[in-house]
Protein backbone atom coordinates (compact mmCIF):
# COMPACT_ATOMS: atom_id res chain seq x y z
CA UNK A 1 69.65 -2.76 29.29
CA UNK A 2 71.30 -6.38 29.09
CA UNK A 3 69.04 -9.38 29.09
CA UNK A 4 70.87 -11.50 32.05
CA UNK A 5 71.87 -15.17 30.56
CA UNK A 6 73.28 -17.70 33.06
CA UNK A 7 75.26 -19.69 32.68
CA UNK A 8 73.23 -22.33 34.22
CA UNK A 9 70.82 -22.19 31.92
CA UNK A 10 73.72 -22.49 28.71
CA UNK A 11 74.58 -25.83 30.51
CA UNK A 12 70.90 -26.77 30.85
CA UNK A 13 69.79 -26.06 27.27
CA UNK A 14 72.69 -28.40 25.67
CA UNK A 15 72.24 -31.78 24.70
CA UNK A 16 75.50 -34.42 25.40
CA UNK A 17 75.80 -35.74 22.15
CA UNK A 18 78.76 -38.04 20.44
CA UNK A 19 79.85 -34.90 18.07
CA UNK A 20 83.61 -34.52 20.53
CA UNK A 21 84.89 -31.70 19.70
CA UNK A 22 82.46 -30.28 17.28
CA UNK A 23 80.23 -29.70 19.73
CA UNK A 24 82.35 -27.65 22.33
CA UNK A 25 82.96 -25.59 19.50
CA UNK A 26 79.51 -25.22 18.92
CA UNK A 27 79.06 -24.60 22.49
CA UNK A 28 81.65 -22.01 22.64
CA UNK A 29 79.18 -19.93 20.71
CA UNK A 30 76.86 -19.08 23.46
CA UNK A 31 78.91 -19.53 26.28
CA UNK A 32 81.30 -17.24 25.75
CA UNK A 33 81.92 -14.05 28.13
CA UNK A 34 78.50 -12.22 27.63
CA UNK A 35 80.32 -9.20 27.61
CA UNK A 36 81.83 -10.11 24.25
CA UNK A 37 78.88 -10.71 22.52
CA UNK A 38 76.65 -7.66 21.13
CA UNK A 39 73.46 -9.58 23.00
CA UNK A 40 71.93 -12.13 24.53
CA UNK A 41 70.20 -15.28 22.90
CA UNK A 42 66.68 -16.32 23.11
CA UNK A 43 65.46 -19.33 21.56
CA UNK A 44 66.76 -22.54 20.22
CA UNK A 45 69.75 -23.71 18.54
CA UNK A 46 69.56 -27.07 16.91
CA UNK A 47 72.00 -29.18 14.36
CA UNK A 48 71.05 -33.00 13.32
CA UNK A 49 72.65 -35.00 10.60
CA UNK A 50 69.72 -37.08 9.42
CA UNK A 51 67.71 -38.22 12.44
CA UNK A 52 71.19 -38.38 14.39
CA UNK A 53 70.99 -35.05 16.88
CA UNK A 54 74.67 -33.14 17.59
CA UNK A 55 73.39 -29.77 18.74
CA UNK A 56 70.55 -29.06 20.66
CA UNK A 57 70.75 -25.57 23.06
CA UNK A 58 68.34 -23.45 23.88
CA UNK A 59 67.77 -20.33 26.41
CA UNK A 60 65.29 -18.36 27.41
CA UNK A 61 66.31 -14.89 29.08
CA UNK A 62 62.46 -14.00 29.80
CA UNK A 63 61.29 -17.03 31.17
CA UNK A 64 60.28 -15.18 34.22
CA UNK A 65 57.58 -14.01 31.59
CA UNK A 66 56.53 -17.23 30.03
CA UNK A 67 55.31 -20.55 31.45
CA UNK A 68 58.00 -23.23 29.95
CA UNK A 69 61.57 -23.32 28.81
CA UNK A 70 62.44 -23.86 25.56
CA UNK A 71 63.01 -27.00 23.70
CA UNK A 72 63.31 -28.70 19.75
CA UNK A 73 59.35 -29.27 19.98
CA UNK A 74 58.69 -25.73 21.04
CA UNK A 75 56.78 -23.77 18.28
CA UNK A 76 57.91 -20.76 17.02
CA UNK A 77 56.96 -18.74 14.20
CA UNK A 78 59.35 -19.28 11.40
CA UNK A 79 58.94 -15.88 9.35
CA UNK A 80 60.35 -16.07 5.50
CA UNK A 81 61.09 -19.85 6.14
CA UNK A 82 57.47 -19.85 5.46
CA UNK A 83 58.26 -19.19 1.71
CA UNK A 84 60.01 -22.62 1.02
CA UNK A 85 56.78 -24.52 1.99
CA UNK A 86 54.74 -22.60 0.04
CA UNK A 87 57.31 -22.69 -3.10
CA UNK A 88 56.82 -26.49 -2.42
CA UNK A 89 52.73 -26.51 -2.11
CA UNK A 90 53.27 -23.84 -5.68
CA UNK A 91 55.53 -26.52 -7.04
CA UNK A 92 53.49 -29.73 -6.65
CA UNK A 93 50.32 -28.18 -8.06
CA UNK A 94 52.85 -27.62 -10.90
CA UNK A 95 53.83 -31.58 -10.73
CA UNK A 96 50.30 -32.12 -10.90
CA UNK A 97 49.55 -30.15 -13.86
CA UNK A 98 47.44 -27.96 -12.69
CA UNK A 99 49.72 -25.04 -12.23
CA UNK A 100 52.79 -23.89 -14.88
CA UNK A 101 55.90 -21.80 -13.52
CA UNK A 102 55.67 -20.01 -16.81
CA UNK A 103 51.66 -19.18 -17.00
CA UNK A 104 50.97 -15.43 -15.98
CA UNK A 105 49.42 -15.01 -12.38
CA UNK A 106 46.13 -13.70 -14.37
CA UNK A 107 45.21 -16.93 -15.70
CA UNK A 108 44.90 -17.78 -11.53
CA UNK A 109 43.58 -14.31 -10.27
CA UNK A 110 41.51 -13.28 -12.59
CA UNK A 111 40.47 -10.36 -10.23
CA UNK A 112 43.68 -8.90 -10.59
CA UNK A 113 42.93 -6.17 -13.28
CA UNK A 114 46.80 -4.49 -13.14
CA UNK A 115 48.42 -4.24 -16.62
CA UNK A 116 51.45 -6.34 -14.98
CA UNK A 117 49.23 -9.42 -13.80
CA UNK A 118 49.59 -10.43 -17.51
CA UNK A 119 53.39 -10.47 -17.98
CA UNK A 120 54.10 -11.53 -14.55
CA UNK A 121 54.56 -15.65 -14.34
CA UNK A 122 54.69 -17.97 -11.18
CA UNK A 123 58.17 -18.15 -11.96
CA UNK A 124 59.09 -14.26 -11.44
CA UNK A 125 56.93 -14.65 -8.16
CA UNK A 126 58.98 -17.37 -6.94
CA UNK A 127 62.33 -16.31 -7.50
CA UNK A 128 61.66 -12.75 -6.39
CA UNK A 129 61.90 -10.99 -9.81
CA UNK A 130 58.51 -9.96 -10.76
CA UNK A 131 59.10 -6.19 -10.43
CA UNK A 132 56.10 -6.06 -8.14
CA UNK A 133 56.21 -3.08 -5.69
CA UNK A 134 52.95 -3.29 -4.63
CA UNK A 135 49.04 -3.74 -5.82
CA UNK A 136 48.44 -0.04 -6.22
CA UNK A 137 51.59 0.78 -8.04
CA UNK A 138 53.18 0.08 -11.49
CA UNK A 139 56.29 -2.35 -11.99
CA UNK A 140 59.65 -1.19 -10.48
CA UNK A 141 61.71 -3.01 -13.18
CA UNK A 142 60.66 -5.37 -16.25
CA UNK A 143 59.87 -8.99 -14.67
CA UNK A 144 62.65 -11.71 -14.84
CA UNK A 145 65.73 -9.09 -14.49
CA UNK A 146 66.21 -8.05 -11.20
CA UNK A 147 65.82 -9.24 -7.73
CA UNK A 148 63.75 -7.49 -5.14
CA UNK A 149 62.12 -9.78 -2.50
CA UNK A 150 58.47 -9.59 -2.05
CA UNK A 151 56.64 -10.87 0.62
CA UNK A 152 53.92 -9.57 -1.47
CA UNK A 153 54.68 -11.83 -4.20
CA UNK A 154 54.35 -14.67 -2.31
CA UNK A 155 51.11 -13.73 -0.40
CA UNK A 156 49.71 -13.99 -4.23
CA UNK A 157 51.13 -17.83 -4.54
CA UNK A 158 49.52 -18.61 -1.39
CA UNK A 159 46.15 -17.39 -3.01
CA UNK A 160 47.16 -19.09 -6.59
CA UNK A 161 48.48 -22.30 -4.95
CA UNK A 162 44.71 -22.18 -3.30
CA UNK A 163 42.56 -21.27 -6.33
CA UNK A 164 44.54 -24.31 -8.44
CA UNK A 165 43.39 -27.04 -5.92
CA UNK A 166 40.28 -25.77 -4.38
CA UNK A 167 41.17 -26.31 -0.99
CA UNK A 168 42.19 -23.43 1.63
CA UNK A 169 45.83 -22.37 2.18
CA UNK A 170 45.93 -23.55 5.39
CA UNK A 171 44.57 -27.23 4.69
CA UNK A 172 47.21 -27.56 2.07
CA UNK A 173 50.04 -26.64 4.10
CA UNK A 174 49.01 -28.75 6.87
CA UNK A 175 48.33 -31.73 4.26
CA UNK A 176 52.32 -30.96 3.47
CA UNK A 177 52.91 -31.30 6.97
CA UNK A 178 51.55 -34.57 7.70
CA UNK A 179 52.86 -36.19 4.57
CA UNK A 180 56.83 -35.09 6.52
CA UNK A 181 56.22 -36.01 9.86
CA UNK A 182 55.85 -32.30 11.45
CA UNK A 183 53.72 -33.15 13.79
CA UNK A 184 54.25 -29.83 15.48
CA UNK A 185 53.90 -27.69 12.85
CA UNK A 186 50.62 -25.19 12.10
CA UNK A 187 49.06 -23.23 9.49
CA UNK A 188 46.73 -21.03 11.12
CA UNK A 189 43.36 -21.51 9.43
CA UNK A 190 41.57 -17.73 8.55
CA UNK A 191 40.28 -16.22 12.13
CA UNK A 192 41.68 -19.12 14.20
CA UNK A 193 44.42 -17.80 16.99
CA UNK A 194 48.08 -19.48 17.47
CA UNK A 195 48.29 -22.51 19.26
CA UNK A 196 48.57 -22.08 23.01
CA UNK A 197 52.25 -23.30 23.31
CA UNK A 198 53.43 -20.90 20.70
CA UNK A 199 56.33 -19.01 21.81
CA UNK A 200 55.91 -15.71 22.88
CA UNK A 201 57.55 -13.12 20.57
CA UNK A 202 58.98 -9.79 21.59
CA UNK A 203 59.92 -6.96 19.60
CA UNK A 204 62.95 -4.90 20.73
CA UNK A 205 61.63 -1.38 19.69
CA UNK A 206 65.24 0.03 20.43
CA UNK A 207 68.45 -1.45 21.89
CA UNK A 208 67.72 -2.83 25.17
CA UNK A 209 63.96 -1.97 25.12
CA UNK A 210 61.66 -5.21 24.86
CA UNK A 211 57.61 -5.19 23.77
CA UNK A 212 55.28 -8.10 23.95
CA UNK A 213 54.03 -9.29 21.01
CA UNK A 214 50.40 -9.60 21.43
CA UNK A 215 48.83 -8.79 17.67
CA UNK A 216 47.76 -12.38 15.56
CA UNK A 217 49.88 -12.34 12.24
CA UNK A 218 47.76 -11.57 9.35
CA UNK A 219 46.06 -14.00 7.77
CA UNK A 220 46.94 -12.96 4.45
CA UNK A 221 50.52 -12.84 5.03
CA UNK A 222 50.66 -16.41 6.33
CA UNK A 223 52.23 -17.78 3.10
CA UNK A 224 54.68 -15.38 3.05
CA UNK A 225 55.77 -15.43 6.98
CA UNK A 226 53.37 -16.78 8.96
CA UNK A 227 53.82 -20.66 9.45
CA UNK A 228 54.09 -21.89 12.84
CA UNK A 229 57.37 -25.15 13.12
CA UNK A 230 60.02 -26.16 15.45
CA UNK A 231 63.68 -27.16 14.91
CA UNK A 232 62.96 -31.03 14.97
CA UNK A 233 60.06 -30.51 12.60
CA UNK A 234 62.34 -27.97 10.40
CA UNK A 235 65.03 -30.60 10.42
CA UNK A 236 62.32 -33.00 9.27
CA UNK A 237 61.36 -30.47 6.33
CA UNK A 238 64.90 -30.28 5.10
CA UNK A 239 64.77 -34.23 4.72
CA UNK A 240 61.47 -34.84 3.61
CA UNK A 241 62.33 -32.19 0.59
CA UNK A 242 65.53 -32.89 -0.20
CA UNK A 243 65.60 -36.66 -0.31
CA UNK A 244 62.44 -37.02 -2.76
CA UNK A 245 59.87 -37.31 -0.83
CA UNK A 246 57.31 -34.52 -2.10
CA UNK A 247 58.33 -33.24 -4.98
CA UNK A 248 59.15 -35.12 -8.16
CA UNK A 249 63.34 -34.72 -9.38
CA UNK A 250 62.41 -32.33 -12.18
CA UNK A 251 60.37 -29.92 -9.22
CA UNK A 252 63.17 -30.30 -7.12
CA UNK A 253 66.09 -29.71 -9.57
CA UNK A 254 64.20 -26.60 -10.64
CA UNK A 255 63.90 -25.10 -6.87
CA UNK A 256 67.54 -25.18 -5.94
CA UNK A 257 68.63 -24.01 -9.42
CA UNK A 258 70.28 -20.21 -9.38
CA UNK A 259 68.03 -17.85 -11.14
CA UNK A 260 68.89 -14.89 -9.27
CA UNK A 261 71.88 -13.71 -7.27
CA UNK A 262 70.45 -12.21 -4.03
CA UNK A 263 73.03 -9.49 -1.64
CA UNK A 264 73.67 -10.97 1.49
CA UNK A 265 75.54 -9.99 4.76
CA UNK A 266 77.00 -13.56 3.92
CA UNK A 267 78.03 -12.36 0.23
CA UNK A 268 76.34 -12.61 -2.91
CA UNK A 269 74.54 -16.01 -2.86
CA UNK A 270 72.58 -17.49 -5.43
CA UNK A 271 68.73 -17.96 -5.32
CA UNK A 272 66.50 -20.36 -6.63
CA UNK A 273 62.86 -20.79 -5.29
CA UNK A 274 62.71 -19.53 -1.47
CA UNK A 275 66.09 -20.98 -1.23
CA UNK A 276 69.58 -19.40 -1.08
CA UNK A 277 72.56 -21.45 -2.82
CA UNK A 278 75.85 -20.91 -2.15
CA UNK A 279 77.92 -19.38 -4.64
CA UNK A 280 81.46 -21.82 -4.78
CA UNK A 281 81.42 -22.14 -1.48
CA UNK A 282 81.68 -26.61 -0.48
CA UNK A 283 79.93 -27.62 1.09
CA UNK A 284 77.11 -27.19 -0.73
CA UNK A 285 74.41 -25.20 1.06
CA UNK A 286 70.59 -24.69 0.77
CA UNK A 287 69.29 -21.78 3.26
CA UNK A 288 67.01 -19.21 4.03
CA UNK A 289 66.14 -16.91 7.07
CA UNK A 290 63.42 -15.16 8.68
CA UNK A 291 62.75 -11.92 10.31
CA UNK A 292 59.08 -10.73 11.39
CA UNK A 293 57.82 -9.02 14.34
CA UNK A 294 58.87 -10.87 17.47
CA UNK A 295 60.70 -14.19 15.61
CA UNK A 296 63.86 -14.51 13.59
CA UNK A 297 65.20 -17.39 12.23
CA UNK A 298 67.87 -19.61 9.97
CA UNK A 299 67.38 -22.73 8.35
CA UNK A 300 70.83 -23.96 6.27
CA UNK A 301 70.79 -27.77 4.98
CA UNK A 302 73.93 -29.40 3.71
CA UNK A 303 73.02 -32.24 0.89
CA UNK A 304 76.28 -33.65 0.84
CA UNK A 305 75.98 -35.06 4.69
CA UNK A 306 72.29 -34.18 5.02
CA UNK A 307 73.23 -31.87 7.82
CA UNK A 308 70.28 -29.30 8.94
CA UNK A 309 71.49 -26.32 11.10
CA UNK A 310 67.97 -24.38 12.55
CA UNK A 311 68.17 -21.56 14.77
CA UNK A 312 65.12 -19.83 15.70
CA UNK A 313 64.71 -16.96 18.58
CA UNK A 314 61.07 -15.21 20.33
CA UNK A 315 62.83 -11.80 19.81
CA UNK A 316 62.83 -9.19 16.90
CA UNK A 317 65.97 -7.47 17.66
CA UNK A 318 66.43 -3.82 16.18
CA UNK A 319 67.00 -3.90 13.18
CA UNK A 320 69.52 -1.38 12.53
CA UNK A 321 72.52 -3.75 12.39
CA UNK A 322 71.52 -6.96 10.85
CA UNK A 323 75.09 -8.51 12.06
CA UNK A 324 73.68 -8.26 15.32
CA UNK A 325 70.55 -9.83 14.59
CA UNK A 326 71.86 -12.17 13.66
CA UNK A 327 74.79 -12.72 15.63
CA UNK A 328 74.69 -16.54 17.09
CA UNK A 329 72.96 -17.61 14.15
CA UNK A 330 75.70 -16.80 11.43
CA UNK A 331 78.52 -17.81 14.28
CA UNK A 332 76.90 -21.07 14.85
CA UNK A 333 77.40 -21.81 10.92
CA UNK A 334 80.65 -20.36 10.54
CA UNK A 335 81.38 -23.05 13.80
CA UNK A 336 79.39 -25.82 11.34
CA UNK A 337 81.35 -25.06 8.33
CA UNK A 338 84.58 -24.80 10.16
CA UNK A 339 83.91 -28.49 10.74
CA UNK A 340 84.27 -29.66 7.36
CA UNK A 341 87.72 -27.42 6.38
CA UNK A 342 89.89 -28.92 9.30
C-alpha cells in the first residue's frame, strides 16, 4: 500500500527562494509523477548556503496521525548523525588535555576487564576500526586495519567523553548545543522522555506496512544514535564546526582527515571521525547519514561554498534495498552537485 502525497502539500512544503533554476530542479525531486518514484517522502528537505536558505520542503503523508505539519524547526531524531557531535564533545576533551586519541579506552573505563580494552585507543573507536564486535566477544580483526562501524564503539566514547569531564553525557552535549545556536536541539537526560514536539517515527515492518514508534531510544545508545535536531539547527552544526568555532584547527584537521575508506552505495568514500570524505570527487564533501528505528537521515556540507544539504524523514523504511531508503535523499544531492558541474 502507497502512502498518498499531494500535490498540494509538495507546493505547500517549498519555500520561494532566489536559487532560479536550482531550485525547480530541486523541486523536481519530489514532485515528480509518484508513480515513478519507489515511495513516498516523509519529512523535511532543507539546503542553506550559510544563513542564506535555497531549499526548504517538507511533507507529511500521515499527518492525519500527528498534530502539526512539518517544518526546519521540527525535531526529529537524527540517528548516526549523532556520532559527529559526540566525535566533537571526544575531541575537545582531547583539546583540553584531558583526553588523548591515542590512550587505550582502559585508562577511561577501568571496569572494562576485556583483553582488547588495552590495545584499543580513542582513535580506533572513532574512526570505526577497533575490531570490536561486541562486549562479550573477542576482536574480529587487529585494531587500526579494518573498518567495521560500531555503534557500540561509540556508546563507549559517550561514557569516556563523560568520565574525562565529570559531567553527564547529556549536559555536555547540550553545553555543545548552546555554544552553536541549536536552540532546538536535545540530549535526552537518563529516564527523561522526548520532547513533546518530537516527530513521530514509524517503522515500515515490510513494504507498504507502517508501525508506530512508541518505545524511548535507549539511553545508552544516545551517543551513538540518539540525539534529538532539526535541519536549521543541523545547518547551524555544519557552520559552527567547520568554520572554527568549537574545536581548535589541529582537532578539526584531524576529524576530516581519511583514515579509513568506508563501502558506500555512493562508492568507496573516505572516513575520518563520524564523517565521510569524498574520494576525488569536487566539490569537496563532508557527510554522514542515519538510519534507526522510525528516523533516517543525511547531513552533506560543502566547505568550499559552506553549503549544508539535511534531509531527515519520521519513517524507517525496509531495509532491504537501501537505494530505496534512501531514494530523495541521494537524488536531492545528485540535483545539488549537478549545480556546480553546469
Amino acid at each position: 500500500m502507497r502512502i498518498k502525497n499531494t500535490l498540494l502539500g509538495l507546493v505547500a512544503g517549498l519555500s520561494i527562494c532566489t536559487c532560479g533554476a536550482q531550485s525547480g530542479a530541486f523541486y523536481e525531486v519530489f514532485a515528480s509523477d509518484e508513480y515513478a518514484n519507489p515511495r513516498d517522502f516523509s519529512g523535511i528537505a532543507f539546503i542553506a548556503r550559510g544563513e542564506k536558505v535555497l531549499f526548504n520542503h517538507s511533507n507529511n503523508p500521515l499527518k492525519e496521525r500527528e498534530n502539526a505539519a512539518f517544518n526546519r524547526e521540527t525535531p526529529f531524531i537524527i540517528g548516526s548523525l549523532s556520532k559527529q557531535i559526540t566525535a566533537v564533545l571526544v575531541l575537545r576533551e582531547v583539546d583540553e588535555g584531558l583526553l588523548k586519541l591515542d590512550q587505550s579506552i582502559s585508562a577511561y573505563l577501568p571496569e572494562l576487564k576485556q583483553e582488547w580494552a588495552s590495545v584499543v585507543t580513542l582513535r580506533h573507536l572513532l574512526n570505526h576500526t577497533s575490531g570490536i564486535v561486541s562486549l562479550t566477544q573477542p576482536l574480529e580483526t587487529v585494531p587500526g586495519e579494518v573498518f567495521a562501524y560500531s555503534n557500540l564503539g561509540y556508546n563507549l566514547l559517550g561514557q569516556i567523553v563523560s568520565v574525562a569531564s565529570a559531567e553527564s553525557y547529556a549536559s555536555l552535549a547540550m553545553q555543545l548545543f548552546q555554544l552553536c545556536g541549536m536552540e532546538n536541539s536535545v540530549a535526552v537526560a537518563e529516564n527523561q522522555r522526548s520532547p513533546v514536539l518530537l516527530a513521530d517515527g514509524f517503522n515500515e515492518t515490510d513494504v507498504g506496512t507502517f508501525e508506530r514508534v512508541t518505545s524511548q531510544f535507549p539511553d545508552s545508545s544516545i551517543p551513538s544514535g540518539g540525539l534529538i535536531s532539526t535541519a536549521e539547527d543541523l545547518s547551524k552544526w555544519n557552520r559552527c564546526l567547520h568554520k572554527g568555532r568549537i574545536l581548535s584547527p589541529a582537532m578539526h584537521e584531524e576529524m576530516v582527515k581519511k583514515a579509513s575508506v568506508r563501502k558506500h552505495r555512493w562508492g568507496d568514500l573516505g572516513y575520518g571521525f563520524a564523517v565521510q570524505l569524498s574520494n576525488g570527487l569536487d566539490p569537496t564533501e563532508w557527510s554522514h547519514s542515519g538510519y534507526v528505528r522510525g528516523y533516517i537521515s543525511t547531513m552533506s556540507y560543502y566547505p568550499d561554498s559552506e553549503t549544508s544539504l539535511i534531509v531527515m524523514e519520521n519513517i524507517s523504511w525496509y531495509p532491504t534495498d537501501m537505494n530505496r531508503v534512501f531514494y530523495y535523499h541521494d537524488r536531492l544531492r545528485e540535483e545539488l552537485r549537478a549545480t556546480w558541474e553546469k
